[in-house]
CSV table of C-alpha atoms in Angstrom, one decimal:
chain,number,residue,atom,x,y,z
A,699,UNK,CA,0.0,0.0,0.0
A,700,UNK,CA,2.5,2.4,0.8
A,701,UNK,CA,4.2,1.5,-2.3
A,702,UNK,CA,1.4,2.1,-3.9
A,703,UNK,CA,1.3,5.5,-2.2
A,704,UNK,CA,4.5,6.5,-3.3
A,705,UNK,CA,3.7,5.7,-7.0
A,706,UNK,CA,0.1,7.8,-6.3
A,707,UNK,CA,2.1,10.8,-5.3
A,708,UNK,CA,4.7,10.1,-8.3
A,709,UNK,CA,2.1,10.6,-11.0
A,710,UNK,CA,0.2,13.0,-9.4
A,711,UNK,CA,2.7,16.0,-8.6
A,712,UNK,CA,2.9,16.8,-12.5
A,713,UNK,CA,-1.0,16.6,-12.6
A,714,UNK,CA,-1.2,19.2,-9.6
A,715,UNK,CA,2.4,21.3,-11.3
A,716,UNK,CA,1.3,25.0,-11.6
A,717,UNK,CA,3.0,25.2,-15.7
A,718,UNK,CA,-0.5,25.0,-17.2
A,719,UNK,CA,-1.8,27.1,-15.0
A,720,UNK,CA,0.7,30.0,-16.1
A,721,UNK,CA,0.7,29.1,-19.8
A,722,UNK,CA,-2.9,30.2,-19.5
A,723,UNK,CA,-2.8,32.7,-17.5
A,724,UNK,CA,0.6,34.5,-18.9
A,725,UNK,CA,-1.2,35.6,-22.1
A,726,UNK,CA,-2.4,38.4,-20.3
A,727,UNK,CA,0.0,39.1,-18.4
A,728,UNK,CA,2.6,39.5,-21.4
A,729,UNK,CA,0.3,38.8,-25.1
A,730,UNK,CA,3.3,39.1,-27.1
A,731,UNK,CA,5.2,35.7,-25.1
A,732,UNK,CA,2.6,33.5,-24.9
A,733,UNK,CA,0.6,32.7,-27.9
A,734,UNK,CA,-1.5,30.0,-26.3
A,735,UNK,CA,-4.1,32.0,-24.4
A,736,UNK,CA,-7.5,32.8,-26.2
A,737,UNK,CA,-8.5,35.8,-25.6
A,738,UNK,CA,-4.7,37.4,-26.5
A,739,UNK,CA,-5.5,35.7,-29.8
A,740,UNK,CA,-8.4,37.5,-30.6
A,741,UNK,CA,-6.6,41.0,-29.8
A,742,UNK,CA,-3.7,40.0,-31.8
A,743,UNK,CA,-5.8,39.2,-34.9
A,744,UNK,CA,-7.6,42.7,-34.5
A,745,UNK,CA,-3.6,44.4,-33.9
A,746,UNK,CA,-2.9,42.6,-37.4
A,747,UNK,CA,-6.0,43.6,-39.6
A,748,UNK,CA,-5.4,47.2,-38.2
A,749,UNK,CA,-1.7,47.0,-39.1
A,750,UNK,CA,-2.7,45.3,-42.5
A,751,UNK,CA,-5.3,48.3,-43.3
A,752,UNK,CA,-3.0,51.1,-42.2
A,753,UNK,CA,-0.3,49.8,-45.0
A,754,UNK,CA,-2.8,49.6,-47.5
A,755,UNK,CA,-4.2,53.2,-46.7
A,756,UNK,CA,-0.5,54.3,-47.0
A,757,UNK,CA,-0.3,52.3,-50.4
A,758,UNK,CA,-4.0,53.9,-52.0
A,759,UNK,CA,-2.9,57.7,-50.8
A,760,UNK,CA,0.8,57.1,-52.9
A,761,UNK,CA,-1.6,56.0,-55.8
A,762,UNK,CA,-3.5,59.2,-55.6
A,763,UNK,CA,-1.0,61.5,-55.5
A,764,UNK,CA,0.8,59.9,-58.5
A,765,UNK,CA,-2.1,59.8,-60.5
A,766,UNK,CA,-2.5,63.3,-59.5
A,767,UNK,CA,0.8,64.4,-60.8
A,768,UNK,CA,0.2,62.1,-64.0
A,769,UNK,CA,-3.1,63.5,-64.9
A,770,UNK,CA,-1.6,67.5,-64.7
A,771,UNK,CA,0.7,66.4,-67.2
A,772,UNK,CA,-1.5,64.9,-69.6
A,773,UNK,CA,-4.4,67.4,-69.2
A,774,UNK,CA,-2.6,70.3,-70.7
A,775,UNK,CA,-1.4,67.8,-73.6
A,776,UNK,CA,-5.1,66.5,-74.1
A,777,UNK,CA,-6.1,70.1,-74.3
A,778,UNK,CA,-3.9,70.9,-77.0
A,779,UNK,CA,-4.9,67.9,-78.9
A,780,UNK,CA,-8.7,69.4,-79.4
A,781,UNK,CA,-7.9,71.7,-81.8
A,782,UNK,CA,-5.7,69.1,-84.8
A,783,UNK,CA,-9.0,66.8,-85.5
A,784,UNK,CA,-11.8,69.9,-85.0
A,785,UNK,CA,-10.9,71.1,-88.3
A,786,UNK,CA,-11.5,67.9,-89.8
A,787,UNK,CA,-14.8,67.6,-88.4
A,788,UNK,CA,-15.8,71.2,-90.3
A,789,UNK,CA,-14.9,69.8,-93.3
A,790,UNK,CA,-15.8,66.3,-93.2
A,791,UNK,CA,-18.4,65.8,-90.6
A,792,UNK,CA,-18.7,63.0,-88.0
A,793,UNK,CA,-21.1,60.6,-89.7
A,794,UNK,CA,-21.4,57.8,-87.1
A,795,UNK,CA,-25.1,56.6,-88.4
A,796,UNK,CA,-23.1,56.3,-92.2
A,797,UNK,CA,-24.0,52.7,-93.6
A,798,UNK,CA,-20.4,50.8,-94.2
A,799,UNK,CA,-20.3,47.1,-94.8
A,800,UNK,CA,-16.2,47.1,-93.3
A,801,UNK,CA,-16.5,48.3,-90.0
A,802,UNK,CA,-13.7,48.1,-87.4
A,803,UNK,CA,-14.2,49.4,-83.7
A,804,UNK,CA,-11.1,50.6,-82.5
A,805,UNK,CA,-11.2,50.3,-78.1
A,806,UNK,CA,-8.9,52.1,-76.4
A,807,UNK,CA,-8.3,51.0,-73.1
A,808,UNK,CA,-5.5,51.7,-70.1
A,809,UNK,CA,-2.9,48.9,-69.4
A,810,UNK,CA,-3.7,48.8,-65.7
A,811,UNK,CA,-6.4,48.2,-63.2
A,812,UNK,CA,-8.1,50.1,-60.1
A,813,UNK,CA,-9.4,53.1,-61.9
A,814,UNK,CA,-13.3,52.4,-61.5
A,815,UNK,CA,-15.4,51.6,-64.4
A,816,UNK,CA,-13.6,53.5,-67.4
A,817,UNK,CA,-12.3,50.0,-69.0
A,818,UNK,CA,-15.7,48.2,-68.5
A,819,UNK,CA,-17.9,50.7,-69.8
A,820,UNK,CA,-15.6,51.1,-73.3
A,821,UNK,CA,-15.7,47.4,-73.8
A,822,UNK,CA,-19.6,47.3,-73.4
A,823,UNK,CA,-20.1,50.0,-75.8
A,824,UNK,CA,-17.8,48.7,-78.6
A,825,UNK,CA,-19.8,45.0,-78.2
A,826,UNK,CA,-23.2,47.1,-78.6
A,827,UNK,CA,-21.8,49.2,-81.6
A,828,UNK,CA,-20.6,45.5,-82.9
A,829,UNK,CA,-24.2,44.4,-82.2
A,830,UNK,CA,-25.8,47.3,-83.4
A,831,UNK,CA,-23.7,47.1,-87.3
A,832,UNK,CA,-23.8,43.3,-87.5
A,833,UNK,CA,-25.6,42.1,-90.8
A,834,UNK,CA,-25.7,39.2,-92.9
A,835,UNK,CA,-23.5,41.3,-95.7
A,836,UNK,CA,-21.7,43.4,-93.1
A,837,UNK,CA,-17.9,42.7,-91.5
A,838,UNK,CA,-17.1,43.9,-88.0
A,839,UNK,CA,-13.6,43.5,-86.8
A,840,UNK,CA,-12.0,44.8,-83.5
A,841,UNK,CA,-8.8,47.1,-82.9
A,842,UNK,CA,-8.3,47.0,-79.4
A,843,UNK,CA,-5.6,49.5,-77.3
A,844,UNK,CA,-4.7,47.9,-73.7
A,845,UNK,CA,-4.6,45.1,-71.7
A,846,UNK,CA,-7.9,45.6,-69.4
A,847,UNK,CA,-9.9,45.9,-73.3
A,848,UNK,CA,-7.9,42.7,-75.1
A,849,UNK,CA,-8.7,40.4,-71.8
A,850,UNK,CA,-12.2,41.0,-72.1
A,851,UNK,CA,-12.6,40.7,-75.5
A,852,UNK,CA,-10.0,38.0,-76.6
A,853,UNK,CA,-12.8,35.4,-74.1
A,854,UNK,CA,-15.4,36.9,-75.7
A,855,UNK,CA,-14.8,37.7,-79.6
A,856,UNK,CA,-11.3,36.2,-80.6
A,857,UNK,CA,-12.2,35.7,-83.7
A,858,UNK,CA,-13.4,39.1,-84.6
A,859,UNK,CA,-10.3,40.9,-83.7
A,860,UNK,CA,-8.0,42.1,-86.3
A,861,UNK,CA,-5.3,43.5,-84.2
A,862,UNK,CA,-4.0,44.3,-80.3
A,863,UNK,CA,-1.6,46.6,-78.9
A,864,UNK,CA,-0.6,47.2,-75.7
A,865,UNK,CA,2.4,49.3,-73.0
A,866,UNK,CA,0.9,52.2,-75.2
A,867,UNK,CA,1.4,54.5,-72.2
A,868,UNK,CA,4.8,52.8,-71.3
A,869,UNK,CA,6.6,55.7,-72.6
A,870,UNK,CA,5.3,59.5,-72.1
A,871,UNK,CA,2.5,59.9,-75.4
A,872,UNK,CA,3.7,62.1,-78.2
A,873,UNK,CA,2.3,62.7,-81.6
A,874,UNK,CA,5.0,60.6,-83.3
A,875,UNK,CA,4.1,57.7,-81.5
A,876,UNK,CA,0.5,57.7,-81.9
A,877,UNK,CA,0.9,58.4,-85.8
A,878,UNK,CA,3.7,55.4,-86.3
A,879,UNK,CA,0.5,53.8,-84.6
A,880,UNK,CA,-2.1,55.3,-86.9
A,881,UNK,CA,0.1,54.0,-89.7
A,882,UNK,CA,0.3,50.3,-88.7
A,883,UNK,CA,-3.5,49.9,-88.0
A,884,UNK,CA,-4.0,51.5,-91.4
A,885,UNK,CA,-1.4,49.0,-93.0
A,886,UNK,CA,-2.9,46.2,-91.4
A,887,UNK,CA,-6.6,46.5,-91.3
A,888,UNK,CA,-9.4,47.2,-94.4
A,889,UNK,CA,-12.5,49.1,-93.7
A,890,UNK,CA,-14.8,51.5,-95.0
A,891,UNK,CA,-15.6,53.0,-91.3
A,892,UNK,CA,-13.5,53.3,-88.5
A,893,UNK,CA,-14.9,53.5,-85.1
A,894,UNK,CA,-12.8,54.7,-82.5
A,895,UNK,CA,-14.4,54.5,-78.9
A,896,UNK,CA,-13.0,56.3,-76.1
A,897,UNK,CA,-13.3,58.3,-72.7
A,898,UNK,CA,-13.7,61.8,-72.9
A,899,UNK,CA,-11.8,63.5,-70.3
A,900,UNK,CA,-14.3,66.5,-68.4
A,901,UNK,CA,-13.3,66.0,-64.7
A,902,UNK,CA,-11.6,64.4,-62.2
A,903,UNK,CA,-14.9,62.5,-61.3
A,904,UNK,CA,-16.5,62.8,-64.6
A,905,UNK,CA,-15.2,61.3,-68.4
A,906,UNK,CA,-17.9,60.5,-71.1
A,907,UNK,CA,-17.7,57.7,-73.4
A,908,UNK,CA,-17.4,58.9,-76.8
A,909,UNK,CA,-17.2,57.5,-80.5
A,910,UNK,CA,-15.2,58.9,-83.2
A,911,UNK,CA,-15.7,58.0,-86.8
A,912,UNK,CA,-13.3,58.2,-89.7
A,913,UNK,CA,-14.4,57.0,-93.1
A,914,UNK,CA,-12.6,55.6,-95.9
A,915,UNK,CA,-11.6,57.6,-99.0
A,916,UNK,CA,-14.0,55.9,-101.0
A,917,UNK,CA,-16.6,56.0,-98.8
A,918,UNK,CA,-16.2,59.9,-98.3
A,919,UNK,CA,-16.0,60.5,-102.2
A,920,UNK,CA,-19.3,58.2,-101.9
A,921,UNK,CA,-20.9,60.3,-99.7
A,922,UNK,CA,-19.9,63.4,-101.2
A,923,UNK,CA,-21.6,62.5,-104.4
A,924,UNK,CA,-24.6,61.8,-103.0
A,925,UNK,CA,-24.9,65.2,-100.8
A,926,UNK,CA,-25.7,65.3,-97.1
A,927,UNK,CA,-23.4,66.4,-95.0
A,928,UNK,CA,-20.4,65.7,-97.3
A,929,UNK,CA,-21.6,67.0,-100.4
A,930,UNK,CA,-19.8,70.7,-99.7
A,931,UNK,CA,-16.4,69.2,-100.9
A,932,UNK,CA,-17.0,69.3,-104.0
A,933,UNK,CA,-17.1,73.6,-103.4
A,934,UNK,CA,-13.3,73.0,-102.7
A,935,UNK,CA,-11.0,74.0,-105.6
A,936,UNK,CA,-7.8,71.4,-106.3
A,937,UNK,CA,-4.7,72.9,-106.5
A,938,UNK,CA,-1.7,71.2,-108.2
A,939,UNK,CA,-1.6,67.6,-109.6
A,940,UNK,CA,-3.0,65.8,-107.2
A,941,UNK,CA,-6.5,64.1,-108.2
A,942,UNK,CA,-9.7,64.4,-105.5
A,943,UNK,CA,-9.0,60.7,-104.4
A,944,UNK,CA,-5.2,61.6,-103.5
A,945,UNK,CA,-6.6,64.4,-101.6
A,946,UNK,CA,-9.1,62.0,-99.7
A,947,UNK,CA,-6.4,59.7,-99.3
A,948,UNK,CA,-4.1,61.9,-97.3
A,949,UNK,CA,-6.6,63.7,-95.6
A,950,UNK,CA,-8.1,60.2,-94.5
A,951,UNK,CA,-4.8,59.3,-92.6
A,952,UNK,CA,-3.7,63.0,-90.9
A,953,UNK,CA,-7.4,63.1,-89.7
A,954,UNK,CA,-7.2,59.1,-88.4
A,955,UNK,CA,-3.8,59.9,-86.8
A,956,UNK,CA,-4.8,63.3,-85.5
A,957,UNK,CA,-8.3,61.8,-84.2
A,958,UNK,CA,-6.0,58.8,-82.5
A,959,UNK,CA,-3.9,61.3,-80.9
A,960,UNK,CA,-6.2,63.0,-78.9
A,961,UNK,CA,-8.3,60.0,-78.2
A,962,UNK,CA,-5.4,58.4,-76.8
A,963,UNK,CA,-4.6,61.3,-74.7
A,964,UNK,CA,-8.0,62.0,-73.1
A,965,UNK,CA,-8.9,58.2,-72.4
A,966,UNK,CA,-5.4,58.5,-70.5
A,967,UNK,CA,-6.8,62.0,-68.8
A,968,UNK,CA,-9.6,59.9,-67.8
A,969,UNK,CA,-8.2,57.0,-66.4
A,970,UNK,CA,-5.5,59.0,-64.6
A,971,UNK,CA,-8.5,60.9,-63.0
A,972,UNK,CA,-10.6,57.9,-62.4
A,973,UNK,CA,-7.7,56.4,-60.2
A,974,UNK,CA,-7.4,59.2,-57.9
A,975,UNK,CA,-11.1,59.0,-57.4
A,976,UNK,CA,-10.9,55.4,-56.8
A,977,UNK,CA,-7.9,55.8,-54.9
A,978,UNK,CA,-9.8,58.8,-52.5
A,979,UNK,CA,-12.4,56.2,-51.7
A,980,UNK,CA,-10.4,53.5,-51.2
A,981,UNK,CA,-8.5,55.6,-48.5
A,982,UNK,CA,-11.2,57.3,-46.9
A,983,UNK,CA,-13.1,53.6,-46.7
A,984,UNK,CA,-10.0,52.2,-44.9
A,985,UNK,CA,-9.8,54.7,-42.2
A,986,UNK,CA,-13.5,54.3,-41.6
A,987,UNK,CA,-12.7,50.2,-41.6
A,988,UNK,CA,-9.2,51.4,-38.9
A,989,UNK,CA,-12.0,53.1,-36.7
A,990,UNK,CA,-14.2,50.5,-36.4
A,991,UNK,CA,-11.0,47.5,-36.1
A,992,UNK,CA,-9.8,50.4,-33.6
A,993,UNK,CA,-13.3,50.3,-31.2
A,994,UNK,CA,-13.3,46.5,-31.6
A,995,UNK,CA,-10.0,46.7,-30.3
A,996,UNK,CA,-10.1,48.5,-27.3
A,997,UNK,CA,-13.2,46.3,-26.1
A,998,UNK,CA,-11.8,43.4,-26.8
A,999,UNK,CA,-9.1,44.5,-24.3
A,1000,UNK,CA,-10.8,45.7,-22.0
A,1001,UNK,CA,-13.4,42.9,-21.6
A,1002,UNK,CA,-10.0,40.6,-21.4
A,1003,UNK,CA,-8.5,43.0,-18.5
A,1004,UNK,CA,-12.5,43.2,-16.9
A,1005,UNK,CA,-12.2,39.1,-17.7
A,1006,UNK,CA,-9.1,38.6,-15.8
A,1007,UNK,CA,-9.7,41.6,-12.8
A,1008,UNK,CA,-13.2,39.5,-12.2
A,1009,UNK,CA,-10.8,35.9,-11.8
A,1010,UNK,CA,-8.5,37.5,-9.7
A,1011,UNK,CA,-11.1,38.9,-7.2
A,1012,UNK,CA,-13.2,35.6,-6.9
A,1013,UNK,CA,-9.9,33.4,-6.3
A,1014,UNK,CA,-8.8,35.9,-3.7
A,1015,UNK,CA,-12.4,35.7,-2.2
A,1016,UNK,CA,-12.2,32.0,-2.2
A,1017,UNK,CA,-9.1,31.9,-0.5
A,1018,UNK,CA,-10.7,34.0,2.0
A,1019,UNK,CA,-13.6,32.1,2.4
């Protein structure tokens, strides 16, 4: 029996050790040592979120003010712009209800994300103008500018596009660059009606989608012929050996190029100023979500010190009683 004893006591002194007992309890005396105890857990997840938000506040104000410094540039650029293709409009009209059996919708687009709805709304418009000119004897092909544009409609319409180009914006925009562009899609693409969609720049908070149309020479010789809004060319007196179509011909290109050109630069105006809205919201919707983390905190803690002040007082009580 006493053997027995011995062996009782032998197992039982780690059962009755006091190490649990402070593994439980040193959470609150020290959170950041012992990871074990519950209720420093549930503080220490709050501590991280808030730490988590406050980086990504930091990250979407940096955004703003970049796109801010971004869009300053480009705005007086834009601006300038207006005035090469309003000429061209004077003298050959914007005819986007003319009937053309080759139709190709060039979509400009930005190359990156997080500014709102500017990519989205392009892409739906150019699949409703596609919609709107489809026919059993009519071709619609796709020119798209930017990655957010060409992932949409590469799962949607592969087959339909004609030609993509993207890192438009890699360098700062310049005439040059945009007519070299100009160039190329002309090269590589037939039509008799070239839709160019786009997002007119008015605000920081405000851009208007907005269709451009350049006809073919053929088309605008066509036109002119049969009167409307094209038939004053044929007021216009030719001077030196060039033939009407010539004429048409260059003038075709300068206006496609000149068009391009300040439809690159105000759908960059736009998303440049539809980032640093998105990026206000996003900042001013993580220091309301810091607030609230911050209040959830400071219960948390306190009903974990109320917890702990409540244990201490009843185990001194008992010890009393």
């Amino acid at each position: 029996m006493a053997a027995l004893r011995r062996e009782g006591r032998r197992f039982a002194t780690p059962l009755i050790s006091p190490r649990p007992i402070a593994a439980i309890r040193s959470p609150f005396l020290s959170e950041e040592d012992a990871p074990l105890g519950v209720r420093s857990i549930s503080t220490q997840i709050v501590r991280n979120r808030m730490k988590s938000v406050k980086n990504i506040q930091k990250i979407t104000k940096a955004m703003k003010m970049v796109a801010a410094s971004k869009l300053r540039a480009i705005q007086v650029k834009a601006e300038n712009s207006r005035g090469l293709w309003q000429p061209f409009t004077a003298l050959l009209g914007d005819t986007p209800t003319v009937d053309a059996k080759k139709n190709v919708i060039v979509t400009i687009s930005s190359d990156k994300g997080l500014c709102g709805g500017i990519n989205s709304t392009a892409v739906k418009i150019s699949k409703s103008l596609h919609k709107l000119n489809s026919g059993p004897d009519k071709e619609n092909k796709y020119v798209i500018l930017g990655e957010k544009a060409k992932a949409i409609l590469v799962r949607d319409s592969k087959k339909d596009i004609e030609l993509i180009i993207t890192e438009l914006q890699k360098n700062p925009l310049n005439y040059t660059q945009v007519s070299v562009l100009a160039d190329d899609i002309l090269k590589n693409v037939e039509f008799d009606a070239l839709r160019i969609i786009y997002s007119k720049f008015h605000s920081v908070v405000s851009f208007l989608p907005t269709m451009a149309t350049v006809l073919s020479p053929e088309l605008v010789e066509r036109e002119a012929e049969s009167g409307g809004k094209l038939g004053e060319l044929d007021s216009y007196e030719i001077e030196g050996g060039e033939t009407k179509g010539e004429i048409l011909q260059n003038l075709a290109e300068f206006q496609f190029s000149c068009v391009m050109f300040n439809a690159v630069l105000e759908n960059a105006c736009s998303e440049q100023g539809a980032r640093m809205s998105a990026m206000d919201s996003s900042s001013r919707n993580a220091g309301e979500m810091l607030d609230r983390l911050t209040l959830t905190y400071n219960r948390t803690r306190q009903a974990s010190i109320t917890t702990e002040l409540i244990e201490i007082i009843s185990g001194a009580s008992a010890l009393e009683g």
